[in-house]
mmCIF file of C-alpha atoms in Angstrom:
data_model
loop_
_atom_site.group_PDB
_atom_site.id
_atom_site.type_symbol
_atom_site.label_atom_id
_atom_site.label_comp_id
_atom_site.label_asym_id
_atom_site.label_seq_id
_atom_site.Cartn_x
_atom_site.Cartn_y
_atom_site.Cartn_z
ATOM 1 C CA ALA T 1 5.039 8.313 11.507
ATOM 2 C CA GLN T 2 4.048 6.024 8.686
ATOM 3 C CA LYS T 3 1.649 7.617 6.246
ATOM 4 C CA VAL T 4 0.552 4.234 4.904
ATOM 5 C CA THR T 5 0.319 1.127 7.037
ATOM 6 C CA GLN T 6 -0.166 -2.355 5.716
ATOM 7 C CA ALA T 7 -0.254 -4.420 8.864
ATOM 8 C CA GLN T 8 -0.389 -7.779 7.095
ATOM 9 C CA THR T 9 3.121 -8.728 6.083
ATOM 10 C CA GLU T 10 2.293 -12.096 4.560
ATOM 11 C CA ILE T 11 -0.947 -13.867 3.759
ATOM 12 C CA SER T 12 -1.459 -17.367 2.403
ATOM 13 C CA VAL T 13 -4.765 -18.571 1.047
ATOM 14 C CA VAL T 14 -5.905 -21.611 -0.841
ATOM 15 C CA GLU T 15 -6.990 -21.067 -4.409
ATOM 16 C CA LYS T 16 -10.597 -19.880 -4.791
ATOM 17 C CA GLU T 17 -10.696 -18.369 -1.336
ATOM 18 C CA ASP T 18 -11.454 -14.685 -0.939
ATOM 19 C CA VAL T 19 -8.784 -12.506 0.643
ATOM 20 C CA THR T 20 -8.753 -8.919 1.879
ATOM 21 C CA LEU T 21 -5.609 -6.824 2.063
ATOM 22 C CA ASP T 22 -5.758 -3.981 4.559
ATOM 23 C CA CYS T 23 -4.444 -0.471 4.082
ATOM 24 C CA VAL T 24 -4.660 2.353 6.607
ATOM 25 C CA TYR T 25 -3.407 5.817 5.752
ATOM 26 C CA GLU T 26 -2.689 9.045 7.565
ATOM 27 C CA THR T 27 -2.841 12.517 6.103
ATOM 28 C CA ARG T 28 -3.847 16.034 7.053
ATOM 29 C CA ASP T 29 -4.709 17.000 3.508
ATOM 30 C CA THR T 30 -8.363 17.117 2.592
ATOM 31 C CA THR T 31 -7.548 16.205 -0.982
ATOM 32 C CA TYR T 32 -5.500 13.103 -1.492
ATOM 33 C CA TYR T 33 -5.265 10.053 -3.688
ATOM 34 C CA LEU T 34 -4.918 6.404 -2.870
ATOM 35 C CA PHE T 35 -3.481 3.716 -5.076
ATOM 36 C CA TRP T 36 -2.891 -0.003 -5.149
ATOM 37 C CA TYR T 37 -0.006 -1.556 -7.050
ATOM 38 C CA LYS T 38 0.836 -5.201 -7.633
ATOM 39 C CA GLN T 39 4.434 -6.417 -7.693
ATOM 40 C CA PRO T 40 4.614 -9.969 -9.103
ATOM 41 C CA PRO T 41 7.732 -12.116 -8.626
ATOM 42 C CA SER T 42 9.187 -10.625 -11.801
ATOM 43 C CA GLY T 43 9.535 -7.344 -9.917
ATOM 44 C CA GLU T 44 7.663 -4.747 -11.902
ATOM 45 C CA LEU T 45 5.043 -2.484 -10.315
ATOM 46 C CA VAL T 46 1.642 -2.734 -11.920
ATOM 47 C CA PHE T 47 -0.971 -0.051 -11.321
ATOM 48 C CA LEU T 48 -4.328 -1.425 -10.165
ATOM 49 C CA ILE T 49 -6.479 1.470 -8.995
ATOM 50 C CA ARG T 50 -6.561 5.155 -8.063
ATOM 51 C CA ARG T 51 -9.154 6.675 -5.778
ATOM 52 C CA ASN T 52 -9.467 10.339 -4.775
ATOM 53 C CA SER T 53 -10.539 11.460 -1.334
ATOM 54 C CA PHE T 54 -13.879 12.801 -2.513
ATOM 55 C CA ASP T 55 -15.061 9.568 -4.011
ATOM 56 C CA GLU T 56 -15.966 6.997 -1.404
ATOM 57 C CA GLN T 57 -17.859 4.816 -3.797
ATOM 58 C CA ASN T 58 -16.585 1.292 -3.719
ATOM 59 C CA GLU T 59 -15.254 -0.108 -6.938
ATOM 60 C CA ILE T 60 -15.334 -3.537 -8.466
ATOM 61 C CA SER T 61 -13.225 -4.712 -11.354
ATOM 62 C CA GLY T 62 -13.683 -8.351 -12.129
ATOM 63 C CA ARG T 63 -12.462 -10.320 -9.122
ATOM 64 C CA TYR T 64 -10.982 -7.205 -7.532
ATOM 65 C CA SER T 65 -12.882 -4.812 -5.304
ATOM 66 C CA TRP T 66 -11.880 -1.884 -3.161
ATOM 67 C CA ASN T 67 -13.519 -0.516 -0.030
ATOM 68 C CA PHE T 68 -12.647 3.094 0.757
ATOM 69 C CA GLN T 69 -13.775 4.387 4.141
ATOM 70 C CA LYS T 70 -12.693 7.873 5.157
ATOM 71 C CA SER T 71 -14.139 7.419 8.636
ATOM 72 C CA THR T 72 -11.523 4.778 9.387
ATOM 73 C CA SER T 73 -8.862 6.041 6.944
ATOM 74 C CA SER T 74 -8.835 2.706 5.230
ATOM 75 C CA PHE T 75 -8.641 1.580 1.643
ATOM 76 C CA ASN T 76 -8.907 -2.180 1.640
ATOM 77 C CA PHE T 77 -8.516 -4.461 -1.337
ATOM 78 C CA THR T 78 -10.402 -7.732 -1.762
ATOM 79 C CA ILE T 79 -9.639 -10.462 -4.240
ATOM 80 C CA THR T 80 -12.537 -12.825 -4.783
ATOM 81 C CA ALA T 81 -11.945 -16.431 -5.799
ATOM 82 C CA SER T 82 -8.196 -16.051 -5.649
ATOM 83 C CA GLN T 83 -5.975 -17.630 -8.277
ATOM 84 C CA VAL T 84 -2.343 -18.673 -8.270
ATOM 85 C CA VAL T 85 -1.546 -15.763 -10.616
ATOM 86 C CA ASP T 86 -2.632 -13.388 -7.854
ATOM 87 C CA SER T 87 0.462 -14.350 -5.874
ATOM 88 C CA ALA T 88 2.454 -11.141 -5.550
ATOM 89 C CA VAL T 89 3.331 -8.341 -3.190
ATOM 90 C CA TYR T 90 0.633 -5.690 -3.077
ATOM 91 C CA PHE T 91 1.430 -2.104 -2.169
ATOM 92 C CA CYS T 92 -0.943 0.593 -1.084
ATOM 93 C CA ALA T 93 0.205 4.177 -1.727
ATOM 94 C CA LEU T 94 -0.864 7.708 -0.853
ATOM 95 C CA SER T 95 -0.356 10.946 -2.746
ATOM 96 C CA GLU T 96 -1.274 14.314 -1.230
ATOM 97 C CA ALA T 97 -2.592 17.136 -3.356
ATOM 98 C CA LEU T 98 -0.678 19.818 -1.462
ATOM 99 C CA ASN T 99 2.576 18.044 -1.981
ATOM 100 C CA THR T 100 4.310 19.796 -4.855
ATOM 101 C CA GLY T 101 6.409 16.765 -5.630
ATOM 102 C CA ASN T 102 3.478 14.405 -6.176
ATOM 103 C CA GLN T 103 5.471 11.667 -4.540
ATOM 104 C CA PHE T 104 3.858 8.460 -3.483
ATOM 105 C CA TYR T 105 4.134 7.199 0.049
ATOM 106 C CA PHE T 106 4.106 3.436 -0.123
ATOM 107 C CA GLY T 107 3.156 1.000 2.566
ATOM 108 C CA THR T 108 5.467 -1.882 3.379
ATOM 109 C CA GLY T 109 3.471 -4.227 1.199
ATOM 110 C CA THR T 110 1.558 -7.441 1.773
ATOM 111 C CA SER T 111 2.958 -10.599 0.267
ATOM 112 C CA LEU T 112 0.098 -12.786 -0.931
ATOM 113 C CA THR T 113 0.641 -16.439 -1.701
ATOM 114 C CA VAL T 114 -2.172 -18.364 -3.314
ATOM 115 C CA ILE T 115 -1.723 -22.075 -2.870
ATOM 116 C CA PRO T 116 -3.103 -24.318 -5.622
ATOM 117 C CA GLU I 1 0.145 0.523 -24.580
ATOM 118 C CA PRO I 2 2.967 3.000 -23.938
ATOM 119 C CA GLU I 3 5.321 2.074 -21.158
ATOM 120 C CA VAL I 4 8.252 3.347 -19.181
ATOM 121 C CA THR I 5 11.500 1.647 -20.144
ATOM 122 C CA GLN I 6 14.605 1.398 -18.019
ATOM 123 C CA THR I 7 18.128 0.341 -18.884
ATOM 124 C CA PRO I 8 20.067 -1.601 -17.899
ATOM 125 C CA SER I 9 17.960 -4.209 -16.157
ATOM 126 C CA HIS I 10 20.893 -5.128 -13.936
ATOM 127 C CA GLN I 11 23.999 -3.079 -13.140
ATOM 128 C CA VAL I 12 26.951 -4.369 -11.155
ATOM 129 C CA THR I 13 29.403 -1.708 -10.001
ATOM 130 C CA GLN I 14 32.394 -1.475 -7.708
ATOM 131 C CA MET I 15 31.959 0.640 -4.601
ATOM 132 C CA GLY I 16 33.062 4.213 -5.198
ATOM 133 C CA GLN I 17 32.294 4.133 -8.896
ATOM 134 C CA GLU I 18 29.789 6.373 -10.612
ATOM 135 C CA VAL I 19 26.688 4.834 -12.088
ATOM 136 C CA ILE I 20 24.017 6.224 -14.382
ATOM 137 C CA LEU I 21 20.597 4.630 -14.585
ATOM 138 C CA ARG I 22 18.556 5.452 -17.619
ATOM 139 C CA CYS I 23 14.853 5.790 -18.174
ATOM 140 C CA VAL I 24 12.594 6.663 -21.054
ATOM 141 C CA PRO I 25 9.270 7.893 -19.638
ATOM 142 C CA ILE I 26 5.980 7.724 -21.489
ATOM 143 C CA SER I 27 6.224 10.319 -24.212
ATOM 144 C CA ASN I 28 3.391 12.692 -23.300
ATOM 145 C CA HIS I 29 4.002 12.572 -19.561
ATOM 146 C CA LEU I 30 5.246 15.637 -17.744
ATOM 147 C CA TYR I 31 6.117 14.340 -14.267
ATOM 148 C CA PHE I 32 9.043 12.035 -13.685
ATOM 149 C CA TYR I 33 10.175 10.183 -10.577
ATOM 150 C CA TRP I 34 12.810 7.887 -9.175
ATOM 151 C CA TYR I 35 12.107 5.445 -6.379
ATOM 152 C CA ARG I 36 14.204 2.724 -4.865
ATOM 153 C CA GLN I 37 13.374 -0.566 -3.225
ATOM 154 C CA ILE I 38 15.939 -2.288 -1.060
ATOM 155 C CA LEU I 39 15.453 -6.044 -1.312
ATOM 156 C CA GLY I 40 12.376 -7.148 0.575
ATOM 157 C CA GLN I 41 11.473 -3.668 1.719
ATOM 158 C CA LYS I 42 9.012 -1.015 0.656
ATOM 159 C CA VAL I 43 9.313 1.324 -2.283
ATOM 160 C CA GLU I 44 10.872 4.622 -1.217
ATOM 161 C CA PHE I 45 10.613 7.960 -2.975
ATOM 162 C CA LEU I 46 13.844 9.581 -4.094
ATOM 163 C CA VAL I 47 12.998 12.527 -6.323
ATOM 164 C CA SER I 48 10.367 14.065 -8.543
ATOM 165 C CA PHE I 49 11.057 16.190 -11.599
ATOM 166 C CA TYR I 50 8.790 18.576 -13.447
ATOM 167 C CA ASN I 51 9.366 21.365 -15.928
ATOM 168 C CA ASN I 52 13.077 20.572 -16.098
ATOM 169 C CA GLU I 53 13.745 20.895 -12.416
ATOM 170 C CA ILE I 54 13.499 18.913 -9.217
ATOM 171 C CA SER I 55 10.159 19.558 -7.540
ATOM 172 C CA GLU I 56 10.733 17.422 -4.471
ATOM 173 C CA LYS I 57 13.396 15.142 -3.049
ATOM 174 C CA SER I 58 13.638 12.900 -0.041
ATOM 175 C CA GLU I 59 16.364 12.765 2.580
ATOM 176 C CA ILE I 60 17.760 9.740 0.773
ATOM 177 C CA PHE I 61 18.515 11.910 -2.241
ATOM 178 C CA ASP I 62 21.724 13.477 -0.941
ATOM 179 C CA ASP I 63 24.568 15.169 -2.790
ATOM 180 C CA GLN I 64 25.681 11.862 -4.263
ATOM 181 C CA PHE I 65 22.538 11.739 -6.370
ATOM 182 C CA SER I 66 21.548 13.828 -9.340
ATOM 183 C CA VAL I 67 18.934 13.653 -12.066
ATOM 184 C CA GLU I 68 18.930 14.972 -15.561
ATOM 185 C CA ARG I 69 16.690 15.119 -18.573
ATOM 186 C CA PRO I 70 19.359 15.561 -21.214
ATOM 187 C CA ASP I 71 16.979 15.481 -24.159
ATOM 188 C CA GLY I 72 13.283 15.170 -24.869
ATOM 189 C CA SER I 73 13.066 11.502 -24.077
ATOM 190 C CA ASN I 74 15.598 10.349 -21.482
ATOM 191 C CA PHE I 75 15.551 10.810 -17.725
ATOM 192 C CA THR I 76 18.653 9.716 -15.837
ATOM 193 C CA LEU I 77 19.656 9.093 -12.250
ATOM 194 C CA LYS I 78 23.343 9.428 -11.427
ATOM 195 C CA ILE I 79 25.000 8.196 -8.275
ATOM 196 C CA ARG I 80 28.427 9.801 -8.055
ATOM 197 C CA SER I 81 30.294 7.548 -5.655
ATOM 198 C CA THR I 82 28.360 4.413 -4.930
ATOM 199 C CA LYS I 83 28.183 2.815 -1.506
ATOM 200 C CA LEU I 84 27.265 -0.720 -0.546
ATOM 201 C CA GLU I 85 23.956 0.513 0.834
ATOM 202 C CA ASP I 86 23.006 1.866 -2.590
ATOM 203 C CA SER I 87 22.338 -1.712 -3.672
ATOM 204 C CA ALA I 88 18.651 -1.806 -4.494
ATOM 205 C CA MET I 89 16.095 -1.917 -7.262
ATOM 206 C CA TYR I 90 15.648 1.536 -8.756
ATOM 207 C CA PHE I 91 12.332 2.340 -10.378
ATOM 208 C CA CYS I 92 11.639 5.170 -12.739
ATOM 209 C CA ALA I 93 8.054 6.382 -13.060
ATOM 210 C CA SER I 94 6.164 8.983 -14.996
ATOM 211 C CA SER I 95 2.703 10.483 -14.811
ATOM 212 C CA GLY I 96 0.550 12.608 -17.043
ATOM 213 C CA ARG I 97 -0.361 16.230 -17.392
ATOM 214 C CA GLN I 98 -2.162 16.590 -14.091
ATOM 215 C CA ALA I 99 -0.793 16.091 -10.639
ATOM 216 C CA ASN I 100 -1.628 13.002 -8.624
ATOM 217 C CA GLN I 101 -2.418 10.829 -11.604
ATOM 218 C CA PRO I 102 -1.339 7.195 -11.507
ATOM 219 C CA GLN I 103 2.373 6.806 -11.866
ATOM 220 C CA HIS I 104 3.472 4.267 -14.423
ATOM 221 C CA PHE I 105 6.575 2.413 -13.411
ATOM 222 C CA GLY I 106 9.348 0.894 -15.440
ATOM 223 C CA ASP I 107 10.532 -2.635 -14.761
ATOM 224 C CA GLY I 108 13.376 -1.330 -12.639
ATOM 225 C CA THR I 109 17.162 -1.518 -12.655
ATOM 226 C CA ARG I 110 18.712 -3.821 -10.112
ATOM 227 C CA LEU I 111 21.879 -2.122 -8.873
ATOM 228 C CA SER I 112 24.426 -4.308 -7.125
ATOM 229 C CA ILE I 113 27.395 -2.620 -5.457
ATOM 230 C CA LEU I 114 30.396 -4.833 -4.778
#
């Protein structure tokens, strides 16, 4: 079973529109960590945010915001007033505290295209 | 800002040959990782390394793979006898002194097996 599901494979929006990228996770651990990474066309993975399972407070960073809801096992990512530079593949990832290897379980990614 | 560096950026190798991918993690990090990403697919965990030994490995990381930290700065991934299906982007990552901190990724090495 997939530990992280990103159901949206591709999304296209027109510049300045808001867009929400969905992430649903599955874990039996009570302590876990969720992450979002951005992979622009150049290929590198850029860390965006980390959230632990005990902190359900939503976070805003500029045009980015994250909505963590344990009740639905979701950690969604919203970009407000999208820009062309936001075009990238976005990955959600899960790390479980009981996992000695600290490995990340990545979702399959959502490819976002922002059209000028 | 410190970063993870990987060399080479692109490696082309004949099938059956050995290849070594090199990484220099962030200097004060203690946890090191290798992931791979087959073109257009998700990022998959290969191995994690802590305190000079493998702490976890996936089923992908079979006997053809090995990792080494030969000195205080480098972290290498060796594939002994490459197969066509090893063609992928390989990412090295490192994280700090506590578990489950954000992993900082290098820019990746694109491995092409001919």
